[in-house]
Each structure stands twice: as structure tokens, then as C-alpha cells.
Amino acid sequence: MRKKIVAGNWKMNKTITEAMELAVHLTEYQNEFPKDTEVILAPPALYLGSLELMEHLNVQLAGQNCSEKDSGAYTGEISAGMLKAMNVQYCLVGHSERRQYFGETDEIIKNKVDACLRNEITPIFCCGEVLAEREASTHFVCVLKQLQGALWHLSSEQVKSVVIAYEPVWAIGTGVTATTTQAQEMHAFIRLSLGNHFGDDVAESISILYGGSVSPLNSAELFAQNDVDGGLVGGASLKAKDFAAIIQST
Ligand code: PGA
């Protein structure tokens, strides 16, 4: 059985006071969360310690990014080992905003996946095509290249510790969601590709999340697809009620 996961990516939003308020608000809903769904929050890294100390918040924490290095003179960076030492279990790697605005290449992302695994952090590896690639019907080629670049060097045992998030870039923060057909066919393609490379048993065990304008209005339908194992939620995770409704729809 694959793990169902809903992860909230807060990006660079909220002051510490607002962040704590949001977390408290979320605890009011958590009794209604399905027991077999893993709920993850990826706040700005500065707030991870405060959220970790919040007594009644039953979620796992994720970094939004980490360094590919383990330690040293890399001003401004945060290592996977530092995240681990703060009880953080997950880290987003290769989010399209990191690729687009911070020049992250497949090689850098591969190194970050390795840094996470070295430090027993589960990478949530993000992939997805831009609109031009979708329009040119090269989206499968694009996603396969991203998977190959960052994951194909791993052993079957290692890749089982990776979560994948398919996030079509044209759907992120735009209010335009992939149709259930578009999401399912890409998720099935990702699983098929994983199966061809690592074996079907491995592919069957890996959770593949959908991301891109997930909302309480579309989450149930998306999560009902065979190969969609949950969601990576941006904007809607900033409102406790909406995020809770999305979790409840798994
Ligand atoms: P969105 O962001 O839900 O606001 O589209 C998703 C993401 O970037 O992970």
C-alpha cells in the first residue's frame, strides 16, 4: 500500500505570528483528518523549530529546499543534516520555482536528492513541464529527462525513500489545474518509467503527488485517480480551512 500524502508548501509567506496562527488553526481540524494520510507542512525554514515545538500539531515537517553540501563556507545555505537534527523528515527538492528563479539544474537537484538521502531525509522530488512543452507535446519527454537526471543513479532500495511530486508549471499558482485525465496519464507514465528502470514492485511503492492549483473544489477528483497518491499544495495550504478540506478529501 502506498502512503497517501498531503503536503502544504507555504513558500515565502507569513510572518512568524501569522505562521503560528495558521498552525493553531489547523490543529482545530486535525481530528477529522483520515488516519492513513500523512500531513506535511513546509514552512519557511526559519519557523521549523517553532512548529516542531508546538505540542498539538500532528504533522510532519519539510524543508522547502536544502544545500547539496553537508557543511562549510556556504553563506545562507541550510544542510539536510541541519534539517534532520531539527526533526524534519522531508524536504522539497527541485521545485519549479527553484529551477526557474535560482538556476537549479538536474545535476544540482540530483546532488540535493543525494544530500537528503545521506541524511535520512525523504526528498519530495518535484518535476513537471512548462506550458510550451505541454503545447509542443513534449511533456512526457521533459518529465522523463527530469526523472533520469535526478533519480536514475539511485539504487532500487534508495529510490523507495523518495516521494515524487508532479507539478505542471503552467498549473502552479495560476488557478488552472491539470484535468484528472492529464494528471492520471502523467502519473501513470511516471510510474511506468520507474517500473522500467527500478522494477514494478519499487514503482508500486512510490507515492506520486499532484501539485498545481489544488483546491478543495478539485482535490477529491484528483486524489481518486489510480496513480495520484495525494497532493503538494501551495496557495490553498495558507488557509487552514481549505487545507483541512483537501486533507479530508484523500
Ligand atoms: P499552488 O502551488 O498550489 O499555489 O499552485 C503548488 C506548488 O508550488 O507546490
PDB file of C-alpha atoms and ligand atoms in Angstrom:
ATOM      1  CA  MET A   1       0.000   0.000   0.000  1.00  0.00           C
ATOM      2  CA  ARG A   2       1.344   3.398  -0.966  1.00  0.00           C
ATOM      3  CA  LYS A   3       1.328   6.187   1.554  1.00  0.00           C
ATOM      4  CA  LYS A   4      -1.236   8.922   0.939  1.00  0.00           C
ATOM      5  CA  ILE A   5       0.341  12.307   1.497  1.00  0.00           C
ATOM      6  CA  VAL A   6      -0.847  15.899   1.525  1.00  0.00           C
ATOM      7  CA  ALA A   7       1.947  18.453   1.833  1.00  0.00           C
ATOM      8  CA  GLY A   8       1.473  22.193   2.246  1.00  0.00           C
ATOM      9  CA  ASN A   9       4.157  24.391   0.725  1.00  0.00           C
ATOM     10  CA  TRP A  10       3.919  27.809   2.361  1.00  0.00           C
ATOM     11  CA  LYS A  11       6.696  29.219   0.154  1.00  0.00           C
ATOM     12  CA  MET A  12       7.929  32.668   1.274  1.00  0.00           C
ATOM     13  CA  ASN A  13       4.719  33.676   3.014  1.00  0.00           C
ATOM     14  CA  LYS A  14       3.651  34.666   6.542  1.00  0.00           C
ATOM     15  CA  THR A  15       5.404  36.288   9.481  1.00  0.00           C
ATOM     16  CA  ILE A  16       6.142  34.024  12.455  1.00  0.00           C
ATOM     17  CA  THR A  17       2.986  35.238  14.219  1.00  0.00           C
ATOM     18  CA  GLU A  18       0.838  34.520  11.184  1.00  0.00           C
ATOM     19  CA  ALA A  19       2.512  31.160  10.706  1.00  0.00           C
ATOM     20  CA  MET A  20       1.834  30.110  14.293  1.00  0.00           C
ATOM     21  CA  GLU A  21      -1.788  31.264  13.981  1.00  0.00           C
ATOM     22  CA  LEU A  22      -2.208  29.167  10.855  1.00  0.00           C
ATOM     23  CA  ALA A  23      -0.725  26.139  12.599  1.00  0.00           C
ATOM     24  CA  VAL A  24      -3.009  26.584  15.624  1.00  0.00           C
ATOM     25  CA  HIS A  25      -5.993  26.953  13.317  1.00  0.00           C
ATOM     26  CA  LEU A  26      -5.002  23.711  11.595  1.00  0.00           C
ATOM     27  CA  THR A  27      -4.971  21.797  14.877  1.00  0.00           C
ATOM     28  CA  GLU A  28      -8.685  22.579  15.220  1.00  0.00           C
ATOM     29  CA  TYR A  29      -9.378  20.373  12.206  1.00  0.00           C
ATOM     30  CA  GLN A  30      -6.880  17.593  12.690  1.00  0.00           C
ATOM     31  CA  ASN A  31      -9.183  15.139  14.485  1.00  0.00           C
ATOM     32  CA  GLU A  32     -11.071  14.847  11.221  1.00  0.00           C
ATOM     33  CA  PHE A  33      -8.001  14.021   9.127  1.00  0.00           C
ATOM     34  CA  PRO A  34      -8.004  10.495   7.635  1.00  0.00           C
ATOM     35  CA  LYS A  35      -5.753   8.352   9.822  1.00  0.00           C
ATOM     36  CA  ASP A  36      -3.814   6.858   6.941  1.00  0.00           C
ATOM     37  CA  THR A  37      -2.903  10.203   5.346  1.00  0.00           C
ATOM     38  CA  GLU A  38       0.464  11.738   6.118  1.00  0.00           C
ATOM     39  CA  VAL A  39       0.135  15.503   6.529  1.00  0.00           C
ATOM     40  CA  ILE A  40       3.279  17.531   5.904  1.00  0.00           C
ATOM     41  CA  LEU A  41       3.964  21.244   6.299  1.00  0.00           C
ATOM     42  CA  ALA A  42       6.812  23.010   4.524  1.00  0.00           C
ATOM     43  CA  PRO A  43       7.009  26.435   6.199  1.00  0.00           C
ATOM     44  CA  PRO A  44       9.839  28.897   5.697  1.00  0.00           C
ATOM     45  CA  ALA A  45      12.897  27.200   7.269  1.00  0.00           C
ATOM     46  CA  LEU A  46      13.100  29.862   9.990  1.00  0.00           C
ATOM     47  CA  TYR A  47       9.851  28.588  11.512  1.00  0.00           C
ATOM     48  CA  LEU A  48      10.604  24.856  11.520  1.00  0.00           C
ATOM     49  CA  GLY A  49      11.867  24.929  15.112  1.00  0.00           C
ATOM     50  CA  SER A  50       8.797  26.746  16.418  1.00  0.00           C
ATOM     51  CA  LEU A  51       6.381  24.422  14.650  1.00  0.00           C
ATOM     52  CA  GLU A  52       8.315  21.393  15.855  1.00  0.00           C
ATOM     53  CA  LEU A  53       7.800  22.557  19.425  1.00  0.00           C
ATOM     54  CA  MET A  54       4.045  23.037  19.001  1.00  0.00           C
ATOM     55  CA  GLU A  55       2.528  20.371  21.193  1.00  0.00           C
ATOM     56  CA  HIS A  56      -0.762  19.608  19.499  1.00  0.00           C
ATOM     57  CA  LEU A  57       0.263  19.841  15.896  1.00  0.00           C
ATOM     58  CA  ASN A  58       0.327  16.294  14.486  1.00  0.00           C
ATOM     59  CA  VAL A  59       2.115  16.839  11.217  1.00  0.00           C
ATOM     60  CA  GLN A  60       5.493  16.048   9.728  1.00  0.00           C
ATOM     61  CA  LEU A  61       7.710  18.921   8.739  1.00  0.00           C
ATOM     62  CA  ALA A  62       9.527  19.527   5.475  1.00  0.00           C
ATOM     63  CA  GLY A  63      12.192  21.924   4.323  1.00  0.00           C
ATOM     64  CA  GLN A  64      11.410  23.821   1.125  1.00  0.00           C
ATOM     65  CA  ASN A  65      14.999  23.461  -0.015  1.00  0.00           C
ATOM     66  CA  CYS A  66      18.397  22.317   1.234  1.00  0.00           C
ATOM     67  CA  SER A  67      22.002  22.581   0.201  1.00  0.00           C
ATOM     68  CA  GLU A  68      23.712  19.899  -1.819  1.00  0.00           C
ATOM     69  CA  LYS A  69      26.689  20.244   0.564  1.00  0.00           C
ATOM     70  CA  ASP A  70      26.881  18.823   4.078  1.00  0.00           C
ATOM     71  CA  SER A  71      28.623  21.755   5.795  1.00  0.00           C
ATOM     72  CA  GLY A  72      31.171  24.500   5.253  1.00  0.00           C
ATOM     73  CA  ALA A  73      31.558  28.019   3.926  1.00  0.00           C
ATOM     74  CA  TYR A  74      28.270  28.315   2.035  1.00  0.00           C
ATOM     75  CA  THR A  75      26.737  31.500   3.398  1.00  0.00           C
ATOM     76  CA  GLY A  76      22.976  31.466   3.583  1.00  0.00           C
ATOM     77  CA  GLU A  77      22.572  27.759   2.960  1.00  0.00           C
ATOM     78  CA  ILE A  78      20.918  25.104   5.143  1.00  0.00           C
ATOM     79  CA  SER A  79      22.078  21.494   5.033  1.00  0.00           C
ATOM     80  CA  ALA A  80      19.938  18.372   5.034  1.00  0.00           C
ATOM     81  CA  GLY A  81      21.744  17.312   8.216  1.00  0.00           C
ATOM     82  CA  MET A  82      20.624  20.523   9.931  1.00  0.00           C
ATOM     83  CA  LEU A  83      17.037  19.811   8.929  1.00  0.00           C
ATOM     84  CA  LYS A  84      17.318  16.254  10.236  1.00  0.00           C
ATOM     85  CA  ALA A  85      18.682  17.477  13.549  1.00  0.00           C
ATOM     86  CA  MET A  86      15.526  19.580  13.933  1.00  0.00           C
ATOM     87  CA  ASN A  87      13.296  16.526  13.475  1.00  0.00           C
ATOM     88  CA  VAL A  88      12.425  17.458   9.923  1.00  0.00           C
ATOM     89  CA  GLN A  89      11.584  14.311   7.935  1.00  0.00           C
ATOM     90  CA  TYR A  90      11.079  15.635   4.407  1.00  0.00           C
ATOM     91  CA  CYS A  91      12.496  18.237   2.038  1.00  0.00           C
ATOM     92  CA  LEU A  92      11.195  19.561  -1.272  1.00  0.00           C
ATOM     93  CA  VAL A  93      13.831  19.195  -3.962  1.00  0.00           C
ATOM     94  CA  GLY A  94      13.758  20.665  -7.443  1.00  0.00           C
ATOM     95  CA  HIS A  95      10.586  22.727  -7.075  1.00  0.00           C
ATOM     96  CA  SER A  96       9.947  24.544 -10.351  1.00  0.00           C
ATOM     97  CA  GLU A  97      10.489  27.905  -8.625  1.00  0.00           C
ATOM     98  CA  ARG A  98      13.972  26.734  -7.603  1.00  0.00           C
ATOM     99  CA  ARG A  99      14.624  25.589 -11.161  1.00  0.00           C
ATOM    100  CA  GLN A 100      13.246  28.807 -12.677  1.00  0.00           C
ATOM    101  CA  TYR A 101      14.474  31.556 -10.334  1.00  0.00           C
ATOM    102  CA  PHE A 102      17.538  30.012  -8.708  1.00  0.00           C
ATOM    103  CA  GLY A 103      19.093  28.241 -11.658  1.00  0.00           C
ATOM    104  CA  GLU A 104      18.794  24.732 -10.263  1.00  0.00           C
ATOM    105  CA  THR A 105      19.836  22.218 -12.894  1.00  0.00           C
ATOM    106  CA  ASP A 106      19.132  18.487 -12.993  1.00  0.00           C
ATOM    107  CA  GLU A 107      22.709  17.977 -11.725  1.00  0.00           C
ATOM    108  CA  ILE A 108      22.207  20.251  -8.688  1.00  0.00           C
ATOM    109  CA  ILE A 109      18.859  18.622  -7.965  1.00  0.00           C
ATOM    110  CA  LYS A 110      20.452  15.168  -8.194  1.00  0.00           C
ATOM    111  CA  ASN A 111      23.051  16.261  -5.632  1.00  0.00           C
ATOM    112  CA  LYS A 112      20.309  17.581  -3.338  1.00  0.00           C
ATOM    113  CA  VAL A 113      18.429  14.277  -3.585  1.00  0.00           C
ATOM    114  CA  ASP A 114      21.665  12.549  -2.553  1.00  0.00           C
ATOM    115  CA  ALA A 115      22.236  15.018   0.310  1.00  0.00           C
ATOM    116  CA  CYS A 116      18.735  14.284   1.623  1.00  0.00           C
ATOM    117  CA  LEU A 117      19.167  10.516   1.422  1.00  0.00           C
ATOM    118  CA  ARG A 118      22.622  10.697   3.085  1.00  0.00           C
ATOM    119  CA  ASN A 119      20.945  12.458   5.995  1.00  0.00           C
ATOM    120  CA  GLU A 120      17.836  10.271   6.158  1.00  0.00           C
ATOM    121  CA  ILE A 121      15.537  12.987   4.912  1.00  0.00           C
ATOM    122  CA  THR A 122      12.871  11.919   2.431  1.00  0.00           C
ATOM    123  CA  PRO A 123      13.185  14.074  -0.679  1.00  0.00           C
ATOM    124  CA  ILE A 124       9.934  15.205  -2.255  1.00  0.00           C
ATOM    125  CA  PHE A 125      11.290  15.390  -5.775  1.00  0.00           C
ATOM    126  CA  CYS A 126       9.350  17.838  -7.961  1.00  0.00           C
ATOM    127  CA  CYS A 127       9.077  17.532 -11.710  1.00  0.00           C
ATOM    128  CA  GLY A 128       6.843  18.967 -14.400  1.00  0.00           C
ATOM    129  CA  GLU A 129       6.770  20.614 -17.789  1.00  0.00           C
ATOM    130  CA  VAL A 130       6.298  24.269 -18.719  1.00  0.00           C
ATOM    131  CA  LEU A 131       3.394  25.369 -20.907  1.00  0.00           C
ATOM    132  CA  ALA A 132       5.456  25.479 -24.117  1.00  0.00           C
ATOM    133  CA  GLU A 133       6.457  21.843 -23.580  1.00  0.00           C
ATOM    134  CA  ARG A 134       2.852  20.820 -22.984  1.00  0.00           C
ATOM    135  CA  GLU A 135       1.766  22.681 -26.124  1.00  0.00           C
ATOM    136  CA  ALA A 136       4.542  21.055 -28.148  1.00  0.00           C
ATOM    137  CA  SER A 137       3.516  17.648 -26.734  1.00  0.00           C
ATOM    138  CA  THR A 138       6.993  17.126 -25.283  1.00  0.00           C
ATOM    139  CA  HIS A 139       5.767  16.926 -21.681  1.00  0.00           C
ATOM    140  CA  PHE A 140       6.454  13.208 -21.282  1.00  0.00           C
ATOM    141  CA  VAL A 141       9.977  13.613 -22.671  1.00  0.00           C
ATOM    142  CA  CYS A 142      10.567  16.566 -20.342  1.00  0.00           C
ATOM    143  CA  VAL A 143       9.426  14.757 -17.204  1.00  0.00           C
ATOM    144  CA  LEU A 144      11.354  11.605 -18.125  1.00  0.00           C
ATOM    145  CA  LYS A 145      14.505  13.683 -18.549  1.00  0.00           C
ATOM    146  CA  GLN A 146      13.998  15.257 -15.112  1.00  0.00           C
ATOM    147  CA  LEU A 147      13.481  11.823 -13.534  1.00  0.00           C
ATOM    148  CA  GLN A 148      16.524  10.405 -15.279  1.00  0.00           C
ATOM    149  CA  GLY A 149      18.669  13.377 -14.310  1.00  0.00           C
ATOM    150  CA  ALA A 150      17.911  13.296 -10.609  1.00  0.00           C
ATOM    151  CA  LEU A 151      16.844   9.767  -9.687  1.00  0.00           C
ATOM    152  CA  TRP A 152      18.109   7.191 -12.169  1.00  0.00           C
ATOM    153  CA  HIS A 153      21.502   6.844 -10.468  1.00  0.00           C
ATOM    154  CA  LEU A 154      19.853   5.658  -7.240  1.00  0.00           C
ATOM    155  CA  SER A 155      19.580   2.013  -6.218  1.00  0.00           C
ATOM    156  CA  SER A 156      16.113   0.438  -6.046  1.00  0.00           C
ATOM    157  CA  GLU A 157      16.378   0.484  -2.268  1.00  0.00           C
ATOM    158  CA  GLN A 158      17.242   4.203  -2.234  1.00  0.00           C
ATOM    159  CA  VAL A 159      14.517   5.298  -4.627  1.00  0.00           C
ATOM    160  CA  LYS A 160      11.899   3.696  -2.372  1.00  0.00           C
ATOM    161  CA  SER A 161      12.703   6.525   0.065  1.00  0.00           C
ATOM    162  CA  VAL A 162      11.766   9.206  -2.458  1.00  0.00           C
ATOM    163  CA  VAL A 163       8.372  10.864  -2.874  1.00  0.00           C
ATOM    164  CA  ILE A 164       7.649  12.328  -6.303  1.00  0.00           C
ATOM    165  CA  ALA A 165       5.502  15.386  -6.951  1.00  0.00           C
ATOM    166  CA  TYR A 166       4.308  16.015 -10.492  1.00  0.00           C
ATOM    167  CA  GLU A 167       3.655  19.725 -10.818  1.00  0.00           C
ATOM    168  CA  PRO A 168       2.952  21.049 -14.307  1.00  0.00           C
ATOM    169  CA  VAL A 169       4.498  24.517 -14.163  1.00  0.00           C
ATOM    170  CA  TRP A 170       1.547  26.073 -16.030  1.00  0.00           C
ATOM    171  CA  ALA A 171      -0.735  24.944 -13.200  1.00  0.00           C
ATOM    172  CA  ILE A 172       1.290  26.339 -10.283  1.00  0.00           C
ATOM    173  CA  GLY A 173      -0.321  29.374  -8.701  1.00  0.00           C
ATOM    174  CA  THR A 174      -2.382  30.022 -11.823  1.00  0.00           C
ATOM    175  CA  GLY A 175      -5.755  28.622 -10.807  1.00  0.00           C
ATOM    176  CA  VAL A 176      -5.546  26.363 -13.859  1.00  0.00           C
ATOM    177  CA  THR A 177      -5.415  22.742 -12.689  1.00  0.00           C
ATOM    178  CA  ALA A 178      -4.475  19.781 -14.849  1.00  0.00           C
ATOM    179  CA  THR A 179      -7.570  17.789 -15.735  1.00  0.00           C
ATOM    180  CA  THR A 180      -7.916  14.478 -13.948  1.00  0.00           C
ATOM    181  CA  THR A 181      -7.069  12.776 -17.255  1.00  0.00           C
ATOM    182  CA  GLN A 182      -3.916  14.848 -17.718  1.00  0.00           C
ATOM    183  CA  ALA A 183      -2.830  14.193 -14.131  1.00  0.00           C
ATOM    184  CA  GLN A 184      -3.558  10.469 -14.207  1.00  0.00           C
ATOM    185  CA  GLU A 185      -1.818   9.898 -17.551  1.00  0.00           C
ATOM    186  CA  MET A 186       1.348  11.647 -16.381  1.00  0.00           C
ATOM    187  CA  HIS A 187       1.328   9.871 -13.014  1.00  0.00           C
ATOM    188  CA  ALA A 188       0.863   6.527 -14.795  1.00  0.00           C
ATOM    189  CA  PHE A 189       3.716   7.440 -17.140  1.00  0.00           C
ATOM    190  CA  ILE A 190       5.987   8.301 -14.195  1.00  0.00           C
ATOM    191  CA  ARG A 191       5.125   5.000 -12.527  1.00  0.00           C
ATOM    192  CA  LEU A 192       5.690   3.066 -15.745  1.00  0.00           C
ATOM    193  CA  SER A 193       9.078   4.745 -16.189  1.00  0.00           C
ATOM    194  CA  LEU A 194      10.021   3.951 -12.582  1.00  0.00           C
ATOM    195  CA  GLY A 195       8.911   0.363 -13.186  1.00  0.00           C
ATOM    196  CA  ASN A 196      11.011   0.018 -16.333  1.00  0.00           C
ATOM    197  CA  HIS A 197      14.091   1.294 -14.543  1.00  0.00           C
ATOM    198  CA  PHE A 198      13.725   0.022 -10.958  1.00  0.00           C
ATOM    199  CA  GLY A 199      11.186  -2.799 -11.260  1.00  0.00           C
ATOM    200  CA  ASP A 200       7.423  -2.828 -10.867  1.00  0.00           C
ATOM    201  CA  ASP A 201       7.422  -3.566  -7.127  1.00  0.00           C
ATOM    202  CA  VAL A 202       9.510  -0.478  -6.472  1.00  0.00           C
ATOM    203  CA  ALA A 203       7.327   1.658  -8.746  1.00  0.00           C
ATOM    204  CA  GLU A 204       4.187   0.454  -6.995  1.00  0.00           C
ATOM    205  CA  SER A 205       5.580   1.502  -3.616  1.00  0.00           C
ATOM    206  CA  ILE A 206       6.427   5.121  -4.506  1.00  0.00           C
ATOM    207  CA  SER A 207       3.923   7.874  -3.681  1.00  0.00           C
ATOM    208  CA  ILE A 208       3.375  10.303  -6.544  1.00  0.00           C
ATOM    209  CA  LEU A 209       1.684  13.564  -5.559  1.00  0.00           C
ATOM    210  CA  TYR A 210      -0.022  16.046  -7.844  1.00  0.00           C
ATOM    211  CA  GLY A 211       0.641  19.761  -7.438  1.00  0.00           C
ATOM    212  CA  GLY A 212      -0.632  22.848  -9.220  1.00  0.00           C
ATOM    213  CA  SER A 213      -3.683  24.833  -8.074  1.00  0.00           C
ATOM    214  CA  VAL A 214      -5.030  22.030  -5.907  1.00  0.00           C
ATOM    215  CA  SER A 215      -8.096  23.313  -4.061  1.00  0.00           C
ATOM    216  CA  PRO A 216     -10.987  21.887  -2.024  1.00  0.00           C
ATOM    217  CA  LEU A 217     -13.012  22.020  -5.248  1.00  0.00           C
ATOM    218  CA  ASN A 218     -10.776  19.714  -7.282  1.00  0.00           C
ATOM    219  CA  SER A 219      -8.792  17.645  -4.764  1.00  0.00           C
ATOM    220  CA  ALA A 220     -11.236  14.737  -4.299  1.00  0.00           C
ATOM    221  CA  GLU A 221     -11.449  14.107  -8.022  1.00  0.00           C
ATOM    222  CA  LEU A 222      -7.667  14.326  -8.477  1.00  0.00           C
ATOM    223  CA  PHE A 223      -6.917  12.078  -5.494  1.00  0.00           C
ATOM    224  CA  ALA A 224      -9.416   9.493  -6.754  1.00  0.00           C
ATOM    225  CA  GLN A 225      -7.184   8.770  -9.746  1.00  0.00           C
ATOM    226  CA  ASN A 226      -5.360   5.423  -9.556  1.00  0.00           C
ATOM    227  CA  ASP A 227      -1.851   6.812  -9.620  1.00  0.00           C
ATOM    228  CA  VAL A 228      -2.409  10.055  -7.711  1.00  0.00           C
ATOM    229  CA  ASP A 229      -1.382   9.421  -4.108  1.00  0.00           C
ATOM    230  CA  GLY A 230      -2.047  12.875  -2.700  1.00  0.00           C
ATOM    231  CA  GLY A 231      -1.070  16.459  -3.314  1.00  0.00           C
ATOM    232  CA  LEU A 232       1.524  19.164  -2.926  1.00  0.00           C
ATOM    233  CA  VAL A 233      -0.488  22.269  -2.146  1.00  0.00           C
ATOM    234  CA  GLY A 234       0.715  25.864  -2.344  1.00  0.00           C
ATOM    235  CA  GLY A 235      -1.813  28.700  -2.146  1.00  0.00           C
ATOM    236  CA  ALA A 236      -4.616  26.649  -0.582  1.00  0.00           C
ATOM    237  CA  SER A 237      -2.315  25.490   2.228  1.00  0.00           C
ATOM    238  CA  LEU A 238      -2.187  29.070   3.532  1.00  0.00           C
ATOM    239  CA  LYS A 239      -5.819  28.805   4.643  1.00  0.00           C
ATOM    240  CA  ALA A 240      -6.382  26.237   7.395  1.00  0.00           C
ATOM    241  CA  LYS A 241      -9.965  25.514   6.365  1.00  0.00           C
ATOM    242  CA  ASP A 242      -9.077  24.902   2.707  1.00  0.00           C
ATOM    243  CA  PHE A 243      -6.006  22.823   3.539  1.00  0.00           C
ATOM    244  CA  ALA A 244      -8.025  20.750   6.018  1.00  0.00           C
ATOM    245  CA  ALA A 245     -10.733  20.152   3.397  1.00  0.00           C
ATOM    246  CA  ILE A 246      -8.069  18.980   0.943  1.00  0.00           C
ATOM    247  CA  ILE A 247      -6.626  16.568   3.511  1.00  0.00           C
ATOM    248  CA  GLN A 248     -10.094  15.274   4.280  1.00  0.00           C
ATOM    249  CA  SER A 249     -10.681  14.545   0.599  1.00  0.00           C
ATOM    250  CA  THR A 250      -7.864  11.945   0.400  1.00  0.00           C
TER     251      THR A 250
HETATM  252  P1  PGA B   1      -0.183  26.133  -5.917  1.00  0.00           P
HETATM  253  O1  PGA B   1       1.373  25.756  -5.702  1.00  0.00           O
HETATM  254  O2  PGA B   1      -0.995  25.109  -5.173  1.00  0.00           O
HETATM  255  O3  PGA B   1      -0.319  27.503  -5.351  1.00  0.00           O
HETATM  256  O4  PGA B   1      -0.434  26.080  -7.392  1.00  0.00           O
HETATM  257  C1  PGA B   1       1.798  24.424  -5.713  1.00  0.00           C
HETATM  258  C2  PGA B   1       3.286  24.342  -5.504  1.00  0.00           C
HETATM  259  O5  PGA B   1       4.013  25.229  -5.970  1.00  0.00           O
HETATM  260  O6  PGA B   1       3.783  23.406  -4.865  1.00  0.00           O
END
